[in-house]
């Protein structure tokens, strides 16, 4: 049986991990659990997956992830009651946290030895467009593709809706500029397409815009429309491919990590023909060389841009 507790209110500091919170102790279990429930968000921490980083000597480090943490309310309440019963003057108490390991571990990154490709674009100053870009980027960052696995931007990012935080910005529909929820996600798509193409990954689906965009060369842009157009590519290497995606200031950067092949070089070459006002034909070719010798040359896309220049 737990001894009778002090009847007066008692102030305590709860600690857990690197966080702390004040609590006015009560020996009523129901009220104590309710108070802990209100404090639970302070101790909550989402898991972060393992990821690759470049060390100062340019070698690759595989950085372990961190565990998710959540306050165990029933066990914390029980132990707190017992602790105060034994020492009514206690002022600090360590809470009980449930810990869950991250899904992406260092073991799953084995085989990643360097940066396969990195591509950067600059965004506009449009706040809502940049918010959409940030949301999509966060969804993609940390994606791991196993050998043979196909990436789908629509599957990873999901439907762009107001309820999910996406806002209205300019999009292209049939070569016309119109307002649409999720405007800006196409720049996320085009930046990632270029990184994946330069990494030498097998392109499954790519859809350029109906008209030129300012942030990418003709023939090297890509767009998406949920349920209609997608960006898909397959990890055609023999090791995992990790997608890192950052958006800092107005700089958008996609980095693909994987197993480096010494002497391998990938180049993209657009071929553009201007047919007249608002009419451009474009093709994009990829050349892969190993130690200076061409081992693969392919056309990644053929596309016609048609639009009204003043629209």
GROMACS .gro file of C-alpha atoms in nm:
model
  311
    1UNK     CA    1   0.000   0.000   0.000
    2UNK     CA    2   0.125   0.351  -0.084
    3UNK     CA    3   0.163   0.567   0.229
    4UNK     CA    4  -0.061   0.872   0.264
    5UNK     CA    5   0.077   1.163   0.063
    6UNK     CA    6   0.116   1.526   0.152
    7UNK     CA    7  -0.217   1.699   0.120
    8UNK     CA    8  -0.085   2.034   0.001
    9UNK     CA    9   0.006   2.112  -0.359
   10UNK     CA   10   0.369   2.047  -0.444
   11UNK     CA   11   0.569   2.198  -0.728
   12UNK     CA   12   0.796   1.965  -0.922
   13UNK     CA   13   1.014   1.987  -1.229
   14UNK     CA   14   0.973   1.697  -1.468
   15UNK     CA   15   1.268   1.607  -1.689
   16UNK     CA   16   1.302   1.372  -1.982
   17UNK     CA   17   1.566   1.365  -2.252
   18UNK     CA   18   1.679   1.726  -2.293
   19UNK     CA   19   1.341   1.871  -2.195
   20UNK     CA   20   1.175   1.976  -1.873
   21UNK     CA   21   0.839   2.106  -1.756
   22UNK     CA   22   0.690   2.230  -1.426
   23UNK     CA   23   0.413   2.032  -1.257
   24UNK     CA   24   0.197   2.103  -0.955
   25UNK     CA   25   0.172   1.756  -0.801
   26UNK     CA   26  -0.158   1.606  -0.688
   27UNK     CA   27  -0.206   1.264  -0.533
   28UNK     CA   28  -0.534   1.220  -0.720
   29UNK     CA   29  -0.440   0.969  -0.998
   30UNK     CA   30  -0.704   1.098  -1.239
   31UNK     CA   31  -0.602   1.462  -1.199
   32UNK     CA   32  -0.232   1.372  -1.216
   33UNK     CA   33  -0.279   1.183  -1.543
   34UNK     CA   34  -0.478   1.474  -1.685
   35UNK     CA   35  -0.196   1.712  -1.593
   36UNK     CA   36   0.060   1.482  -1.754
   37UNK     CA   37  -0.155   1.459  -2.065
   38UNK     CA   38  -0.137   1.837  -2.099
   39UNK     CA   39   0.242   1.825  -2.065
   40UNK     CA   40   0.291   1.531  -2.303
   41UNK     CA   41   0.355   1.747  -2.614
   42UNK     CA   42   0.660   1.901  -2.443
   43UNK     CA   43   0.831   1.563  -2.426
   44UNK     CA   44   0.717   1.441  -2.769
   45UNK     CA   45   0.992   1.403  -3.027
   46UNK     CA   46   0.957   1.265  -3.379
   47UNK     CA   47   1.208   1.011  -3.506
   48UNK     CA   48   1.464   1.122  -3.761
   49UNK     CA   49   1.610   0.870  -4.002
   50UNK     CA   50   1.975   0.797  -4.064
   51UNK     CA   51   2.133   0.999  -4.343
   52UNK     CA   52   2.462   1.039  -4.530
   53UNK     CA   53   2.690   1.341  -4.483
   54UNK     CA   54   3.018   1.450  -4.631
   55UNK     CA   55   3.300   1.470  -4.375
   56UNK     CA   56   3.565   1.743  -4.388
   57UNK     CA   57   3.791   1.512  -4.589
   58UNK     CA   58   3.504   1.455  -4.839
   59UNK     CA   59   3.449   1.096  -4.726
   60UNK     CA   60   3.091   0.988  -4.660
   61UNK     CA   61   2.965   0.939  -4.306
   62UNK     CA   62   2.645   0.747  -4.235
   63UNK     CA   63   2.484   0.937  -3.949
   64UNK     CA   64   2.251   0.735  -3.722
   65UNK     CA   65   1.896   0.857  -3.679
   66UNK     CA   66   1.726   0.949  -3.353
   67UNK     CA   67   1.450   0.765  -3.169
   68UNK     CA   68   1.096   0.894  -3.142
   69UNK     CA   69   0.999   0.975  -2.784
   70UNK     CA   70   0.658   0.998  -2.619
   71UNK     CA   71   0.557   1.042  -2.257
   72UNK     CA   72   0.433   0.721  -2.094
   73UNK     CA   73   0.157   0.877  -1.886
   74UNK     CA   74   0.032   0.577  -1.678
   75UNK     CA   75   0.381   0.463  -1.576
   76UNK     CA   76   0.505   0.817  -1.510
   77UNK     CA   77   0.202   0.888  -1.290
   78UNK     CA   78   0.245   0.566  -1.091
   79UNK     CA   79   0.618   0.616  -1.033
   80UNK     CA   80   0.567   0.982  -0.944
   81UNK     CA   81   0.309   0.897  -0.678
   82UNK     CA   82   0.545   0.635  -0.531
   83UNK     CA   83   0.841   0.874  -0.537
   84UNK     CA   84   0.657   1.156  -0.360
   85UNK     CA   85   0.522   0.910  -0.103
   86UNK     CA   86   0.877   0.804  -0.017
   87UNK     CA   87   1.024   1.155  -0.031
   88UNK     CA   88   0.766   1.436   0.004
   89UNK     CA   89   1.041   1.697  -0.044
   90UNK     CA   90   1.142   1.577  -0.391
   91UNK     CA   91   1.161   1.863  -0.642
   92UNK     CA   92   1.278   1.689  -0.963
   93UNK     CA   93   1.150   1.375  -1.127
   94UNK     CA   94   1.257   1.194  -1.444
   95UNK     CA   95   0.958   1.095  -1.654
   96UNK     CA   96   0.916   0.763  -1.833
   97UNK     CA   97   0.947   0.791  -2.211
   98UNK     CA   98   0.845   0.537  -2.472
   99UNK     CA   99   1.115   0.517  -2.739
  100UNK     CA  100   1.066   0.399  -3.097
  101UNK     CA  101   1.361   0.351  -3.336
  102UNK     CA  102   1.363   0.534  -3.671
  103UNK     CA  103   1.247   0.345  -3.979
  104UNK     CA  104   1.559   0.440  -4.175
  105UNK     CA  105   1.871   0.297  -4.010
  106UNK     CA  106   2.240   0.308  -4.095
  107UNK     CA  107   2.221  -0.057  -4.194
  108UNK     CA  108   1.978   0.030  -4.474
  109UNK     CA  109   2.222   0.290  -4.608
  110UNK     CA  110   2.508   0.043  -4.646
  111UNK     CA  111   2.647   0.076  -4.996
  112UNK     CA  112   2.608   0.456  -5.012
  113UNK     CA  113   2.958   0.589  -5.078
  114UNK     CA  114   2.907   0.936  -5.223
  115UNK     CA  115   2.701   1.192  -5.412
  116UNK     CA  116   2.574   1.060  -5.746
  117UNK     CA  117   2.437   1.397  -5.853
  118UNK     CA  118   2.328   1.733  -5.714
  119UNK     CA  119   2.112   1.995  -5.884
  120UNK     CA  120   2.009   2.342  -5.771
  121UNK     CA  121   1.751   2.599  -5.882
  122UNK     CA  122   1.646   2.938  -5.746
  123UNK     CA  123   1.285   3.012  -5.657
  124UNK     CA  124   1.087   3.334  -5.682
  125UNK     CA  125   0.992   3.561  -5.391
  126UNK     CA  126   0.627   3.447  -5.398
  127UNK     CA  127   0.550   3.344  -5.037
  128UNK     CA  128   0.266   3.100  -5.108
  129UNK     CA  129   0.458   2.935  -5.391
  130UNK     CA  130   0.759   2.893  -5.165
  131UNK     CA  131   0.540   2.745  -4.891
  132UNK     CA  132   0.419   2.482  -5.138
  133UNK     CA  133   0.777   2.413  -5.242
  134UNK     CA  134   0.883   2.371  -4.879
  135UNK     CA  135   0.600   2.125  -4.805
  136UNK     CA  136   0.678   1.908  -5.107
  137UNK     CA  137   1.050   1.919  -5.037
  138UNK     CA  138   0.997   1.802  -4.679
  139UNK     CA  139   0.794   1.506  -4.803
  140UNK     CA  140   1.070   1.392  -5.038
  141UNK     CA  141   1.375   1.458  -4.820
  142UNK     CA  142   1.504   1.135  -4.666
  143UNK     CA  143   1.344   0.900  -4.919
  144UNK     CA  144   1.542   0.579  -4.968
  145UNK     CA  145   1.513   0.372  -5.286
  146UNK     CA  146   1.627   0.012  -5.276
  147UNK     CA  147   1.784  -0.134  -5.593
  148UNK     CA  148   1.509  -0.174  -5.851
  149UNK     CA  149   1.259   0.041  -5.658
  150UNK     CA  150   1.067   0.312  -5.847
  151UNK     CA  151   1.012   0.662  -5.712
  152UNK     CA  152   0.679   0.835  -5.783
  153UNK     CA  153   0.660   1.201  -5.686
  154UNK     CA  154   0.281   1.194  -5.662
  155UNK     CA  155   0.294   0.890  -5.433
  156UNK     CA  156   0.560   1.042  -5.207
  157UNK     CA  157   0.429   1.399  -5.192
  158UNK     CA  158   0.060   1.310  -5.202
  159UNK     CA  159  -0.232   1.517  -5.321
  160UNK     CA  160  -0.180   1.889  -5.291
  161UNK     CA  161  -0.480   2.022  -5.094
  162UNK     CA  162  -0.561   2.318  -4.871
  163UNK     CA  163  -0.624   2.077  -4.584
  164UNK     CA  164  -0.264   1.955  -4.609
  165UNK     CA  165  -0.129   2.309  -4.598
  166UNK     CA  166  -0.086   2.380  -4.968
  167UNK     CA  167  -0.184   2.724  -5.093
  168UNK     CA  168  -0.296   2.878  -5.423
  169UNK     CA  169  -0.026   3.000  -5.662
  170UNK     CA  170   0.019   3.018  -6.039
  171UNK     CA  171   0.015   2.692  -6.236
  172UNK     CA  172   0.008   2.614  -6.609
  173UNK     CA  173  -0.306   2.450  -6.749
  174UNK     CA  174  -0.315   2.404  -7.127
  175UNK     CA  175  -0.035   2.662  -7.156
  176UNK     CA  176  -0.240   2.921  -6.964
  177UNK     CA  177  -0.136   3.077  -6.633
  178UNK     CA  178  -0.412   3.009  -6.381
  179UNK     CA  179  -0.435   2.993  -6.001
  180UNK     CA  180  -0.408   2.643  -5.859
  181UNK     CA  181  -0.350   2.476  -5.523
  182UNK     CA  182   0.010   2.360  -5.500
  183UNK     CA  183   0.165   2.597  -5.751
  184UNK     CA  184   0.543   2.563  -5.726
  185UNK     CA  185   0.556   2.186  -5.682
  186UNK     CA  186   0.658   2.164  -6.046
  187UNK     CA  187   0.987   2.336  -5.959
  188UNK     CA  188   1.044   2.068  -5.696
  189UNK     CA  189   0.974   1.815  -5.972
  190UNK     CA  190   1.202   1.970  -6.231
  191UNK     CA  191   1.492   2.011  -5.989
  192UNK     CA  192   1.463   1.650  -5.879
  193UNK     CA  193   1.430   1.529  -6.240
  194UNK     CA  194   1.762   1.688  -6.328
  195UNK     CA  195   1.935   1.536  -6.026
  196UNK     CA  196   1.795   1.189  -6.104
  197UNK     CA  197   1.888   1.217  -6.472
  198UNK     CA  198   2.243   1.327  -6.386
  199UNK     CA  199   2.265   1.038  -6.139
  200UNK     CA  200   2.206   0.804  -6.433
  201UNK     CA  201   1.884   0.658  -6.293
  202UNK     CA  202   1.633   0.500  -6.531
  203UNK     CA  203   1.358   0.749  -6.616
  204UNK     CA  204   1.010   0.595  -6.622
  205UNK     CA  205   0.795   0.907  -6.671
  206UNK     CA  206   0.872   1.274  -6.721
  207UNK     CA  207   0.636   1.547  -6.844
  208UNK     CA  208   0.773   1.890  -6.940
  209UNK     CA  209   0.559   2.203  -6.908
  210UNK     CA  210   0.335   2.325  -7.190
  211UNK     CA  211   0.541   2.645  -7.202
  212UNK     CA  212   0.894   2.747  -7.097
  213UNK     CA  213   0.977   2.815  -6.730
  214UNK     CA  214   1.233   3.065  -6.608
  215UNK     CA  215   1.421   2.842  -6.363
  216UNK     CA  216   1.524   2.558  -6.600
  217UNK     CA  217   1.650   2.527  -6.959
  218UNK     CA  218   1.415   2.416  -7.234
  219UNK     CA  219   1.391   2.038  -7.246
  220UNK     CA  220   1.512   1.999  -6.887
  221UNK     CA  221   1.196   2.096  -6.699
  222UNK     CA  222   0.930   1.865  -6.558
  223UNK     CA  223   0.582   1.913  -6.419
  224UNK     CA  224   0.325   1.708  -6.229
  225UNK     CA  225  -0.052   1.701  -6.190
  226UNK     CA  226  -0.195   1.466  -5.930
  227UNK     CA  227  -0.379   1.178  -6.095
  228UNK     CA  228  -0.259   1.280  -6.442
  229UNK     CA  229   0.113   1.357  -6.475
  230UNK     CA  230   0.392   1.220  -6.259
  231UNK     CA  231   0.769   1.206  -6.227
  232UNK     CA  232   0.890   0.847  -6.198
  233UNK     CA  233   1.239   0.703  -6.199
  234UNK     CA  234   1.388   0.371  -6.093
  235UNK     CA  235   1.697   0.299  -5.889
  236UNK     CA  236   1.888   0.116  -6.160
  237UNK     CA  237   2.205   0.089  -5.950
  238UNK     CA  238   2.313  -0.204  -5.738
  239UNK     CA  239   2.295  -0.012  -5.410
  240UNK     CA  240   2.049   0.205  -5.216
  241UNK     CA  241   1.984   0.558  -5.342
  242UNK     CA  242   1.910   0.821  -5.077
  243UNK     CA  243   1.730   1.142  -5.178
  244UNK     CA  244   1.828   1.451  -4.985
  245UNK     CA  245   1.625   1.764  -5.054
  246UNK     CA  246   1.681   2.109  -4.902
  247UNK     CA  247   1.515   2.448  -4.940
  248UNK     CA  248   1.706   2.729  -4.771
  249UNK     CA  249   1.628   3.092  -4.846
  250UNK     CA  250   1.531   3.071  -5.211
  251UNK     CA  251   1.777   2.794  -5.301
  252UNK     CA  252   1.623   2.457  -5.384
  253UNK     CA  253   1.869   2.167  -5.399
  254UNK     CA  254   1.818   1.797  -5.470
  255UNK     CA  255   2.103   1.556  -5.387
  256UNK     CA  256   2.108   1.188  -5.477
  257UNK     CA  257   2.347   0.968  -5.281
  258UNK     CA  258   2.449   0.618  -5.378
  259UNK     CA  259   2.737   0.392  -5.472
  260UNK     CA  260   2.996   0.583  -5.673
  261UNK     CA  261   3.145   0.427  -5.984
  262UNK     CA  262   3.500   0.555  -6.045
  263UNK     CA  263   3.549   0.728  -6.378
  264UNK     CA  264   3.175   0.760  -6.448
  265UNK     CA  265   3.049   1.087  -6.599
  266UNK     CA  266   2.692   1.180  -6.697
  267UNK     CA  267   2.595   1.475  -6.916
  268UNK     CA  268   2.258   1.607  -7.037
  269UNK     CA  269   2.230   1.775  -7.376
  270UNK     CA  270   1.912   1.952  -7.490
  271UNK     CA  271   1.846   2.000  -7.862
  272UNK     CA  272   1.608   2.289  -7.918
  273UNK     CA  273   1.444   2.405  -8.242
  274UNK     CA  274   1.242   2.730  -8.248
  275UNK     CA  275   0.955   2.680  -8.491
  276UNK     CA  276   0.806   3.026  -8.450
  277UNK     CA  277   0.637   3.242  -8.190
  278UNK     CA  278   0.512   3.020  -7.910
  279UNK     CA  279   0.630   2.699  -8.078
  280UNK     CA  280   0.946   2.515  -7.971
  281UNK     CA  281   1.050   2.155  -8.022
  282UNK     CA  282   1.294   2.009  -7.771
  283UNK     CA  283   1.472   1.681  -7.713
  284UNK     CA  284   1.695   1.584  -7.420
  285UNK     CA  285   1.980   1.336  -7.457
  286UNK     CA  286   2.186   1.171  -7.186
  287UNK     CA  287   2.539   1.048  -7.238
  288UNK     CA  288   2.714   0.824  -6.987
  289UNK     CA  289   3.090   0.777  -7.007
  290UNK     CA  290   3.321   0.556  -6.803
  291UNK     CA  291   3.687   0.655  -6.811
  292UNK     CA  292   3.615   0.875  -7.113
  293UNK     CA  293   3.444   0.604  -7.317
  294UNK     CA  294   3.076   0.635  -7.408
  295UNK     CA  295   2.890   0.338  -7.261
  296UNK     CA  296   2.535   0.468  -7.307
  297UNK     CA  297   2.358   0.741  -7.503
  298UNK     CA  298   1.983   0.779  -7.494
  299UNK     CA  299   1.704   1.026  -7.553
  300UNK     CA  300   1.522   1.096  -7.228
  301UNK     CA  301   1.238   1.295  -7.377
  302UNK     CA  302   1.094   1.465  -7.684
  303UNK     CA  303   0.853   1.753  -7.630
  304UNK     CA  304   0.679   2.040  -7.804
  305UNK     CA  305   0.613   2.366  -7.620
  306UNK     CA  306   0.306   2.546  -7.758
  307UNK     CA  307   0.172   2.862  -7.599
  308UNK     CA  308   0.058   3.218  -7.667
  309UNK     CA  309   0.359   3.438  -7.581
  310UNK     CA  310   0.149   3.721  -7.434
  311UNK     CA  311  -0.070   3.492  -7.223
   0.00000   0.00000   0.00000
